[in-house]
Structures are given as structure tokens and as C-alpha cells.
Coordinates of C-alpha atoms and ligand atoms in Angstrom, one line a residue:
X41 CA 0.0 0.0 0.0
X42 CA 2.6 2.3 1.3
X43 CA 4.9 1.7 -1.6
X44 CA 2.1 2.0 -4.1
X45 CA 1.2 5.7 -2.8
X46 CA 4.6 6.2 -3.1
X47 CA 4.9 5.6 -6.6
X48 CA 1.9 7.7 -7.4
X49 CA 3.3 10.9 -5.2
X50 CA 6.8 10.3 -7.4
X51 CA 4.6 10.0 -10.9
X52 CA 2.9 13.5 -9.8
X53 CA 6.2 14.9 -9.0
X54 CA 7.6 14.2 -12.4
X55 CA 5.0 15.9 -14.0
X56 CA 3.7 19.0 -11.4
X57 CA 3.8 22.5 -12.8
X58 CA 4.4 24.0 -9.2
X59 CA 4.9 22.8 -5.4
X60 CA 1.5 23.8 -4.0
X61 CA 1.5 23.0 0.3
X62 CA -2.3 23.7 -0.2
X63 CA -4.8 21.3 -1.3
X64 CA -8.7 21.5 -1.8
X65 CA -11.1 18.8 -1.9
X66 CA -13.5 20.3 -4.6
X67 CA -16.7 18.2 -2.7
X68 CA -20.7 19.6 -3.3
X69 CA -20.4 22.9 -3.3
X70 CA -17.3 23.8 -4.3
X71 CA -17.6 23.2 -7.9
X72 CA -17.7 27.4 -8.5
X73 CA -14.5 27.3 -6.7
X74 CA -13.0 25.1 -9.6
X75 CA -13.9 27.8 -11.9
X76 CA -11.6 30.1 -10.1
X77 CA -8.7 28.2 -10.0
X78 CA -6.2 29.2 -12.9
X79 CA -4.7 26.0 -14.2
X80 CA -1.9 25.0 -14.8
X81 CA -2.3 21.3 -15.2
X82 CA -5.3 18.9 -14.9
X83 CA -5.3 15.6 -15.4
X84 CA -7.5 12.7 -15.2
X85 CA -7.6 10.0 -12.8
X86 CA -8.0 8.0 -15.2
X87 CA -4.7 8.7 -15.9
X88 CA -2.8 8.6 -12.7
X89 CA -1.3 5.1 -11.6
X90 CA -2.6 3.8 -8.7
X91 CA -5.6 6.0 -8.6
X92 CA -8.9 4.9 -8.3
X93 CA -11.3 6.3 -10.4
X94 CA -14.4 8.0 -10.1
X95 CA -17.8 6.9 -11.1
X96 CA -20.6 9.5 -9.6
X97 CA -22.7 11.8 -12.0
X98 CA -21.8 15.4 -12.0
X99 CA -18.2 14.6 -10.1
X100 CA -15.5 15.2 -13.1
X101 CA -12.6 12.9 -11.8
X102 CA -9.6 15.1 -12.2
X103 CA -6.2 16.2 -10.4
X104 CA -5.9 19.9 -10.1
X105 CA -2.6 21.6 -10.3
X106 CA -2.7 25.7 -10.4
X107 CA -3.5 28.9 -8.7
X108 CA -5.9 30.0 -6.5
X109 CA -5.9 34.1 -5.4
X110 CA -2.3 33.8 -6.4
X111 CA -1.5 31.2 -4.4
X112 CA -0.6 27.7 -5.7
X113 CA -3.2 24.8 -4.9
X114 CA -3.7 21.1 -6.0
X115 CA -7.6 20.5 -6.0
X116 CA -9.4 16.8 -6.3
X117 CA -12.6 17.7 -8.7
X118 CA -14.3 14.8 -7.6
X119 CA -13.8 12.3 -4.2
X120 CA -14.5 8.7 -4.0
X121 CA -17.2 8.0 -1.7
X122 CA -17.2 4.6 0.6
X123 CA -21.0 3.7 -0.7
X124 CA -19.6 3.5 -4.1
X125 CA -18.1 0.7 -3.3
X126 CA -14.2 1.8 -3.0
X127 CA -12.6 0.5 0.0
X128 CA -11.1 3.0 2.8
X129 CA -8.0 3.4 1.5
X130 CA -9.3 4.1 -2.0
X131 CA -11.0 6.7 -0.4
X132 CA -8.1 8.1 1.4
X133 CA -5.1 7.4 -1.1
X134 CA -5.1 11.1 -2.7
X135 CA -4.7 12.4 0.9
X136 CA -2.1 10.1 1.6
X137 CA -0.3 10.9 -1.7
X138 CA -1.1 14.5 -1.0
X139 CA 1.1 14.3 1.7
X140 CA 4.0 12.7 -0.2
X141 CA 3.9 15.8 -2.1
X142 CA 4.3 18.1 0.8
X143 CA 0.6 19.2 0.9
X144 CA 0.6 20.9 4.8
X145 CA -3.2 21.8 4.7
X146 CA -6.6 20.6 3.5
X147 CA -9.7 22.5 2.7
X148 CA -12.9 20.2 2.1
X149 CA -16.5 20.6 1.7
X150 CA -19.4 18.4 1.4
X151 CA -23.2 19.1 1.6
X152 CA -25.2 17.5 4.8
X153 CA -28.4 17.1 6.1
X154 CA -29.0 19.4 9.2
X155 CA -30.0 18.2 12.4
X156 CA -29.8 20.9 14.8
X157 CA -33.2 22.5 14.7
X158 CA -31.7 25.9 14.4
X159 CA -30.1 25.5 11.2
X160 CA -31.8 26.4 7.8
X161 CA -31.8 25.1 4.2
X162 CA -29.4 26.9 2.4
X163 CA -27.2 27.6 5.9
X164 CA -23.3 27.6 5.7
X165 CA -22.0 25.4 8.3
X166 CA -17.9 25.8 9.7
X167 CA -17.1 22.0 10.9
X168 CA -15.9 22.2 14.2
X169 CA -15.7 18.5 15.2
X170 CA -16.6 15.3 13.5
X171 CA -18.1 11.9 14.3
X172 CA -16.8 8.6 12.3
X173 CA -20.2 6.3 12.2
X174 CA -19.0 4.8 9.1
X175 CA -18.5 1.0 9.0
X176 CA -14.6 1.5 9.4
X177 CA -12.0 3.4 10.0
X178 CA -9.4 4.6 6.9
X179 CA -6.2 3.6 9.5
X180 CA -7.6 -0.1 10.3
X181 CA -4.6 -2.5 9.3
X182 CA -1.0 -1.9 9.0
X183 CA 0.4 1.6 10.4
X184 CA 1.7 3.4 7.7
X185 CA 4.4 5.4 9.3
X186 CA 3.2 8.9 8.5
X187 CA 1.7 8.7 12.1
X188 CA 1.6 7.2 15.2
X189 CA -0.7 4.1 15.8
X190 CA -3.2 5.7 17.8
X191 CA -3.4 9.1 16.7
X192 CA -4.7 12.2 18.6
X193 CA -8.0 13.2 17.2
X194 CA -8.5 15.9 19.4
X195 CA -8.5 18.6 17.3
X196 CA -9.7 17.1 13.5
X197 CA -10.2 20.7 12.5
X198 CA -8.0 23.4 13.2
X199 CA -9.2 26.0 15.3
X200 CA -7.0 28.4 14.2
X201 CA -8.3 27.9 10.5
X202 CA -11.6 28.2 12.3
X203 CA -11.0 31.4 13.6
X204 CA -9.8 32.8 10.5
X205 CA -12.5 31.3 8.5
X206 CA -14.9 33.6 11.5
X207 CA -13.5 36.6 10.4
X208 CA -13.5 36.3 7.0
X209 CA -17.0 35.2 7.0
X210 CA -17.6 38.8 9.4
X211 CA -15.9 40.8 7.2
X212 CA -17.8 39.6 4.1
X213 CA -21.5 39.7 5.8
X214 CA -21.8 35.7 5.1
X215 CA -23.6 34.0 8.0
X216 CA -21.9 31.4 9.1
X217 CA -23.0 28.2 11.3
X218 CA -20.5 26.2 13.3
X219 CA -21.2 22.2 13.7
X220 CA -20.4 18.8 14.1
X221 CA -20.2 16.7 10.9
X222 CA -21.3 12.9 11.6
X223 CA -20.7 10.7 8.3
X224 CA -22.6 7.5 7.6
X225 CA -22.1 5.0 4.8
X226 CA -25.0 6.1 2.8
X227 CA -26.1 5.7 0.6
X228 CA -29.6 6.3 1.9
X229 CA -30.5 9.4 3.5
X230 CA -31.7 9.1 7.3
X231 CA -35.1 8.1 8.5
X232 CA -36.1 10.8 10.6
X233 CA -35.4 8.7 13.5
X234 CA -32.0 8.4 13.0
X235 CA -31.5 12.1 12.3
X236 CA -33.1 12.4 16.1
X237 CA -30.8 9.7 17.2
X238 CA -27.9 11.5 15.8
X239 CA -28.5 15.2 16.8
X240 CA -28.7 13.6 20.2
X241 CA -25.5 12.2 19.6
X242 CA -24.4 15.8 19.5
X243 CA -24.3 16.0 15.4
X244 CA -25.1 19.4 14.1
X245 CA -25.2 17.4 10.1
X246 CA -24.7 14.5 9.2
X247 CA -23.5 13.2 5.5
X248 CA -21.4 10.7 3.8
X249 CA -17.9 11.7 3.4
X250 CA -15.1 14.0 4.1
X251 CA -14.4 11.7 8.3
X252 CA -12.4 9.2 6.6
X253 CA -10.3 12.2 4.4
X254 CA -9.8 14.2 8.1
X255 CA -8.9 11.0 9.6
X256 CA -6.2 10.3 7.3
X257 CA -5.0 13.8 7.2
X258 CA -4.7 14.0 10.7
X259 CA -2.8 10.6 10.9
X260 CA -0.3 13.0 8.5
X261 CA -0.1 16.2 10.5
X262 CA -2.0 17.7 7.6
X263 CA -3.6 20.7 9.0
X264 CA -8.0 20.4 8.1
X265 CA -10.7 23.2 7.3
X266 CA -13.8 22.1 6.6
X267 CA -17.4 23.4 5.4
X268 CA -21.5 21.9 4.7
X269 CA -23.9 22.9 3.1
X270 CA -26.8 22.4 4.7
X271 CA -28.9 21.1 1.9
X272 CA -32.3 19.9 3.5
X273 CA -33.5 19.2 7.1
X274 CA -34.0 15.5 7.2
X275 CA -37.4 16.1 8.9
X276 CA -36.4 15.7 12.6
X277 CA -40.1 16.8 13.8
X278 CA -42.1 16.0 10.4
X279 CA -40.7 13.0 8.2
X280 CA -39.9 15.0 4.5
X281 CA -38.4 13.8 1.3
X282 CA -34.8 14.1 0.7
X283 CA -33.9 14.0 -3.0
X284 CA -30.0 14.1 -4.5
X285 CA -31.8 16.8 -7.3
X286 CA -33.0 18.8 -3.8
X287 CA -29.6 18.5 -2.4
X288 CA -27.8 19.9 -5.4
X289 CA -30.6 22.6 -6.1
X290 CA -29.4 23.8 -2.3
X291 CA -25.9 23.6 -2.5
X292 CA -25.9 25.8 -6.0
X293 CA -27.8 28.4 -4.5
X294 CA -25.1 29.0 -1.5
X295 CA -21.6 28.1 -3.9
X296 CA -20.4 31.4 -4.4
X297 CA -20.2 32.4 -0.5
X298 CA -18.7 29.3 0.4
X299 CA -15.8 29.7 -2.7
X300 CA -15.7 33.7 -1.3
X301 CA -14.4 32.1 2.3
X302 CA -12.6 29.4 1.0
X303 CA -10.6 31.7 -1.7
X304 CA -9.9 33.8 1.5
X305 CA -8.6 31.0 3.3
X306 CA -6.7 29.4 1.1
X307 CA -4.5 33.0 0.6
X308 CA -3.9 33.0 4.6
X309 CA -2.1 29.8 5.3
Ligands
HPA646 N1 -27.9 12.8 4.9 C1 -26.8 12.3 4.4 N2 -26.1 12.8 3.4 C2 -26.5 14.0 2.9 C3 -27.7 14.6 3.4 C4 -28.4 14.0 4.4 O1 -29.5 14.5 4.8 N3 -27.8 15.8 2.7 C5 -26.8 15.8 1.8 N4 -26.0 14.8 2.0

């Protein structure tokens, strides 16, 4: 495994046009944030050895390299999701190569289902904390020796990037939630008694990725900023619908705030 991510970071390194330290994960949401990045080089996972490849609708499958607010980024269009069948470390490999390649923070995003009964459709949520109720954990098996065995999990997200992410979000206007991000394996959406079950749990939203990314990045010192969109309300009082075309309806309407904070983040680190 290890040696195989290795070979991957050295076929990137071969062929990058710069040495970004930054990387995005371009999840729901962020797709306007593509759009700003000035390329330099994109290519296909399709293309890169070891890489798995990507097989959702509407995610584009490609490796970023290029510049973002003048600052040089690499940027995943597209993530691999557990409930399409990838294993864990599928799902984690481009963090792990990331790291190879000197990456030193990671911005993601995701859309999520809110269930904290203050939050609204539409809301931007800061991810403060997460919970892992997926099936597994990324780090199960051999260590690889980017980490210790039993890593520190205390703070998943950085709160300094969470402070700066406040400020930028005051001095723009954008409202801005803070919460904890609970992932499931999906790929059904909750019955409203599990959203009850897990806002009593303490999660704020709950969706079905980005934990085992964090978990990995953490296991690598890679510093994390995360954002939801909080893309329908899972009907914690009165059982609603939850569609994927309702989710991505959401998540388009709030895209160019959430790029606004994440351009601004991505020049402050
Ligand atoms: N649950 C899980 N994943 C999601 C949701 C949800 O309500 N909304 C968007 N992704």
C-alpha cells in the first residue's frame, strides 16, 4: 500500500507544474471554486497510476494543479465515496499521496443534512468536530508510518483555520453556522429517527464523506478546514423527502459564498 502511494506521489512529482503546500477537496459545493482556480495542469484520474477512479454523476474525476488568489493549490474535482463501493483506502489514497507531495493543509466541503433544529436550508455550516459512524475506519490495518498508531483526534479541525474562517465570514456579511459533521455509509439518506438519534448524539449534520479524508489527514499532520452545506433538514419533527436533485438545487444556491471564504482561506495559510 505504502509503496504504491509512493509511486503515485513520485509519478505526480515528475510531472507537477508548481509545489503547491495547499490542497482543496472540490466536494458539493465547491464546484464554483473550480472555476476560479487558474490551471496549470489537470489531469485525469483516469490517468494517474494507482488512482482509483471516479464513477458519480456530475463529479469530473480530475487532479488539479494551479493557482488559486495567487496562491498555488492542488484540487481533487471529484472524491471517492465509501458507498460507491471503494474500499477505505481508495478513499483516502489522494490524501495520503497529498502528503508525499508536501501538501501541509486541507480545505474540504461536502453538503449535509442538518440536524440541529436551528439551522436552515441553504445555511453555511464551519465544521468544528466530527463523528466517524461509518462502518470502518481509513487507518484499520497496518500503520503506515506517516503517524503514530493511535493518533490524537483531538482537534480534527484546526481552530486556528476556524478562527480565521470567522473573520472572513464577518468581514464579508456571510452568515456562518458552526457544527459537528457525523458521516454514515450512505447511501440512503436518514429516517427521521436516525437524524433524532444523531442530533442527540451531538451532530449538528450529518453526510457521507469528508471523516475518513480528516482522519487520514490528521494521521499526517495535515492541518483540516472544513465546510456543509446544509442542503435539507431530514425532517427531525415532520418526516420529509430528501432528493439528490434537492440537495444539489441547495448547494448551488449557497456556492459562491462558500468559494468567497474558501478563496480567502486558502491565501492565509
Ligand atoms: N444525509 C446524508 N447525506 C446528505 C444529506 C443527508 O441528509 N444531505 C446531503 N447529503
Amino acid at each position: 500500500m505504502y509503496e504504491k502511494i509512493k509511486e503515485t506521489a513520485e509519478w505526480l512529482r515528475n510531472r507537477m507544474p508548481n509545489a503547491p503546500t495547499t490542497a482543496i477537496v472540490l466536494g458539493t459545493g465547491l464546484g464554483q471554486l473550480a472555476q476560479r482556480i487558474e490551471r496549470l495542469l489537470s489531469i485525469p484520474y483516469a490517468e494517474i497510476p494507482n488512482f482509483p477512479v471516479s464513477t458519480v454523476e456530475g463529479h469530473a474525476g480530475e487532479l488539479i494543479f494551479g493557482r488559486l488568489g495567487g496562491v498555488d493549490v492542488m484540487a481533487m474535482e471529484g472524491r471517492f465515496h465509501y458507498y460507491e463501493g471503494y474500499t477505505m483506502q481508495q478513499v483516502t489514497f489522494p490524501i495520503r499521496v497529498m502528503y508525499e507531495l508536501g501538501i501541509k493543509t486541507l480545505f474540504v466541503s461536502n453538503a449535509a443534512g442538518g440536524t440541529n433544529p436551528d439551522f436552515q436550508i441553504g445555511d453555511l455550516m464551519i465544521i468544528t468536530d466530527q463523528i466517524n459512524f461509518m462502518p470502518e475506519n481509513p487507518l484499520h490495518g497496518k500503520n503506515i508510518p506517516t503517524g503514530p498508531r493511535f493518533p490524537d483526534m483531538s482537534e480534527a479541525y484546526s481552530h486556528e483555520l476556524i478562527a480565521k474562517a470567522d473573520e472572513i465570514a464577518a468581514k464579508h456579511g456571510i452568515k456562518v453556522q458552526h457544527g459537528v459533521y457525523l458521516a454514515t455509509q450512505g447511501p440512503t439518506y436518514e429516517t427521521p429517527s436516525e437524524y433524532r438519534m444523531f442530533a442527540r448524539w451531538g451532530a449538528d449534520a450529518v453526510g457521507m464523506s469528508t471523516v475518513p479524508e480528516v482522519i487520514v489527514a490528521n494521521h499526517c499532520g495535515i492541518k483540516v478546514f472544513g465546510m456543509s452545506i446544509i442542503t435539507d433538514l431530514g425532517g427531525t419533527a415532520v418526516p420529509v423527502k430528501v432528493t439528490h436533485e434537492e440537495v444539489q438545487r441547495a448547494a448551488q444556491a449557497v456556492q459562491p459564498l462558500m468559494a468567497t471564504i474558501m478563496e480567502e482561506m486558502v491565501k492565509t495559510v
